């Protein structure tokens, strides 16, 4: 369940409806912290929360573990790999997947962070790269094993770059005394001329300077056009020998969007009416990253706060309609955005103000703890953060799935 | 790294030796708590600790991530899938694997708990069984999905059976209001006429009565002889329709034992001299489950305390020999054994005394926290236990890897 769906369900719970939640995972994933799983800072279990644990307190709500394979609008049924579910109202919020913009070689070799398993997979890959570097006699190959290229200067790219260079310089440097860990490279590639395009210019400048001072090589106005297992090729033909490529340069609507039968916008998003219904199907609402809706002349961004507000609106809207009324059109209230860069360093625009450095970092911490679901999860995450802050230590440095460690 | 190897390394650290630790995993796994990962009580990261984090403080020690493929005694080299490592002394303690005693159908269908990934895999299987039961219309199939057969009445079987029935009755009963969870069956099958054969009779009787009062069906003098995906067959031809079979009825030395070139004892263990050296190879020491050594007329058991004491002895012995001396023969000091049955219920024989119930349970908790490596791990584990004790809640109810949820 995503950010939108769980809020729709919460709105409808205990109001006399039969609500069925359908998801192919039995948990809600708090995606914004997935990069901390990938950088050995958090265990994956602390950023996921079982749907059934939430639904326990929601009267009239049940959960159905299944992958949706199609929608029959005439019969008003959702088809899944695990049975068919009839509906009176249908709320679709299947989120987004990574958009490689047709770059097949990049898609084949790059890592991304969308699903829970992606965090663990990327952590295993990063740590295995260092284990392989230890036994690699060729200095050029060793350097490539310790080179990490991150594409996309949005919040995910910035946060992952900062967390990764801190992992390397503060933690792995102590783990691998036999390596010159300071020669490891973290390269952040951004197509635009600035990082965090959605933020105010002073925060963009702060982010760029902070990342560079931490040792991240930031390449602006640069694009990745090709990739192999041990190299990344830029638009100008420059080749970066690198064993790891991380892609956060774009998302597109989840494939389920195609089942909605509407002509999609770029990115596969489905245009919706101002009340979030699917044109011609007032009983179907589309929320979150899948929905395309313009506000004040620009499409709403594909971010969690939009999904959350749409989810609440969808629930209230159904409730209002069943009571014979209706809601005014959906309107997104932008409460600001933020990104953490490193220890005691973040940028945030919130409450109409700009924050950076320590203050922004504290706001970031508190808001992420607040939005994380599950009291135990909050405590475990806080504990990990305190640990890292005090001891400069990240304990989840486990290679839990074996890549071929030898590599020869 | 197992219980033995890390203690050998700790003994030798900072004494002027070059110590190389070789393991195919980059962590030490605290196997005794793996059953709590399988029953959604602990996250896997909290019972594993990175070898490099330990080795940081051990002067002269390095880590080599590799799978050992052979030993060349003449050249004094260990061959791995990732290079060759020369040695002056070699300490081998590769532990044990599950022994299915040639029962191929059982090996194919049963789960065990030896590796870190086994805990998560079994948890996913158990939770998926309940998700499938929810949508299963056939009552007989639904019952089989909710039937769990556990083979082996030793500590692992007893602890898993107790933790599983508590998961089902206290936690999953709330998660699955649509199921009659109380009809779920946990069947413990033991070939002998009593549980926990190594314990004193009063503790065996307490364990049997406690498990039965919790709802576990205990079958004594019974053996599993065949298994299929949805059934388990006993020695008398009785068939238990069951979707899950867990096997903890035996272990045997890890396959690496064959590389030691000695005639193995039953269970594949390698006979060693009283100083733990391999006969004919005084520079090679064998420790832990792989080593076969008799004491007072009986072979030492394949348990963690033996491995730990052998590991310390191996380190001290090498140290003594390098200083021109020698140690008296290895002698295992049995400090007792214990098993937890459920909430506030355990059995322990320690310090020459017998404990059961709440007192034994507190001793069990404290000793497991003490032997767990890593301060953060201890806190996270304690937090999970407090949570469970207070709220009757286990939060790691995540299906992290998708089995075919449909099953049709």
XYZ file of C-alpha atoms in Angstrom, chain A residues 24-27 41-46 48-50 52-54 56 62-67 81-83 115-117 120 123 127-128 130-132 134-135 170-172 174-178 373-377 379-380 383-384 387 391-400 402 404-408, chain B residues 24-27 41-46 48-50 52-54 56 62-67 81-83 115-117 120 123 127-128 130-132 134-135 170-172 174-178 373-377 379-380 383-384 387 391-400 402 404-408:
144
model
C 1.046 -7.282 -4.039
C 3.009 -6.488 -0.861
C 1.602 -7.064 2.623
C 3.191 -3.882 3.898
C 22.025 2.960 8.071
C 18.673 1.246 8.628
C 17.361 -2.311 8.597
C 14.667 -2.770 5.971
C 12.106 -3.960 8.518
C 12.079 -0.574 10.238
C 7.925 -1.126 6.367
C 4.700 -1.700 8.274
C 2.229 -4.562 7.812
C -2.958 -5.938 8.397
C -1.507 -4.251 11.483
C -2.988 -0.955 10.286
C -6.933 -4.112 12.471
C -10.024 -6.223 4.760
C -6.751 -6.908 2.968
C -6.227 -8.967 -0.174
C -2.646 -9.893 -1.117
C -2.620 -10.001 -4.904
C -1.240 -8.421 -8.039
C -3.664 -13.167 -9.970
C -5.580 -14.296 -6.908
C -9.272 -13.930 -7.657
C 10.796 -1.491 -3.839
C 11.867 -2.686 -0.394
C 14.168 -5.315 -1.874
C 19.017 -4.428 0.455
C 23.575 -2.273 -0.018
C 29.580 -3.609 0.234
C 30.510 -6.415 -2.156
C 34.567 -2.997 -1.444
C 35.187 -6.670 -0.633
C 36.190 -7.220 -4.253
C 40.385 -5.569 -1.350
C 41.523 -8.530 -3.448
C 33.455 7.682 8.020
C 32.554 4.004 8.266
C 34.100 1.929 5.497
C 37.680 2.067 9.272
C 36.488 -1.306 7.940
C 38.984 -1.460 5.088
C 42.371 -0.287 6.381
C 43.948 -2.195 3.471
C 4.160 4.337 10.504
C 4.490 2.235 13.648
C 5.720 3.314 17.034
C 8.328 0.551 17.249
C 9.634 1.520 13.803
C 12.054 4.034 17.989
C 14.316 1.693 16.006
C 18.024 4.621 17.701
C 19.922 4.050 14.459
C 23.956 5.753 16.898
C 29.420 7.036 17.035
C 29.680 7.705 13.298
C 28.671 4.112 12.910
C 26.226 2.294 10.661
C 25.746 -1.213 11.791
C 23.780 -2.840 8.997
C 26.913 -3.513 6.944
C 25.700 -6.992 6.025
C 25.993 -8.700 2.665
C 22.844 -10.767 2.991
C 25.745 -13.448 -2.154
C 29.775 -13.714 -6.853
C 32.358 -12.502 -4.347
C 35.271 -13.707 -6.437
C 34.548 -12.034 -9.687
C 37.478 -13.634 -11.447
C 31.652 -16.737 2.726
C 29.517 -14.358 4.814
C 30.746 -10.951 5.973
C 28.991 -11.355 9.317
C 9.772 -11.399 16.358
C 13.137 -10.021 15.259
C 14.545 -8.354 12.151
C 17.395 -10.385 10.674
C 19.857 -7.494 10.933
C 19.700 -7.540 14.725
C 24.052 -10.593 12.647
C 27.199 -8.539 13.189
C 29.785 -7.542 10.561
C 34.978 -6.224 9.887
C 33.310 -4.320 12.726
C 34.761 -6.867 15.167
C 38.667 -3.337 13.591
C 42.231 -9.102 8.296
C 39.069 -10.455 6.696
C 38.776 -12.303 3.402
C 35.275 -12.824 1.963
C 35.453 -16.140 0.124
C 34.182 -19.679 0.004
C 36.861 -19.132 -4.987
C 38.637 -15.827 -4.479
C 42.360 -16.539 -4.305
C 21.721 -19.543 7.477
C 20.521 -15.959 7.949
C 18.376 -16.136 4.816
C 13.384 -14.623 6.430
C 8.795 -16.195 7.900
C 2.824 -15.514 6.528
C 2.104 -16.366 2.895
C -2.086 -17.436 6.047
C -2.635 -15.038 3.146
C -3.431 -18.015 0.937
C -7.808 -16.343 3.519
C -8.745 -16.857 -0.127
C -1.787 -13.982 19.940
C -0.778 -12.025 16.836
C -2.124 -13.554 13.634
C -5.882 -10.394 15.317
C -4.525 -9.979 11.787
C -6.868 -12.500 10.189
C -10.354 -11.993 11.662
C -11.728 -13.737 8.558
C 27.429 -9.344 19.602
C 27.013 -5.601 19.153
C 25.568 -3.131 21.627
C 23.043 -1.741 19.147
C 21.880 -5.287 18.351
C 19.176 -2.815 22.379
C 17.090 -3.552 19.291
C 13.209 -3.526 22.458
C 11.503 -6.208 20.373
C 7.296 -4.948 22.794
C 1.811 -5.584 23.713
C 1.721 -9.206 22.577
C 2.866 -7.851 19.275
C 5.469 -8.923 16.743
C 5.999 -6.295 14.180
C 8.150 -7.941 11.555
C 5.161 -9.545 9.844
C 6.510 -8.699 6.414
C 6.449 -10.902 3.333
C 9.637 -9.555 1.813
C 7.093 -12.951 -3.095
C 3.307 -17.102 -5.668
C 0.591 -15.496 -3.590
C -2.170 -16.891 -5.776
C -1.365 -20.545 -5.714
C -4.186 -21.439 -8.072
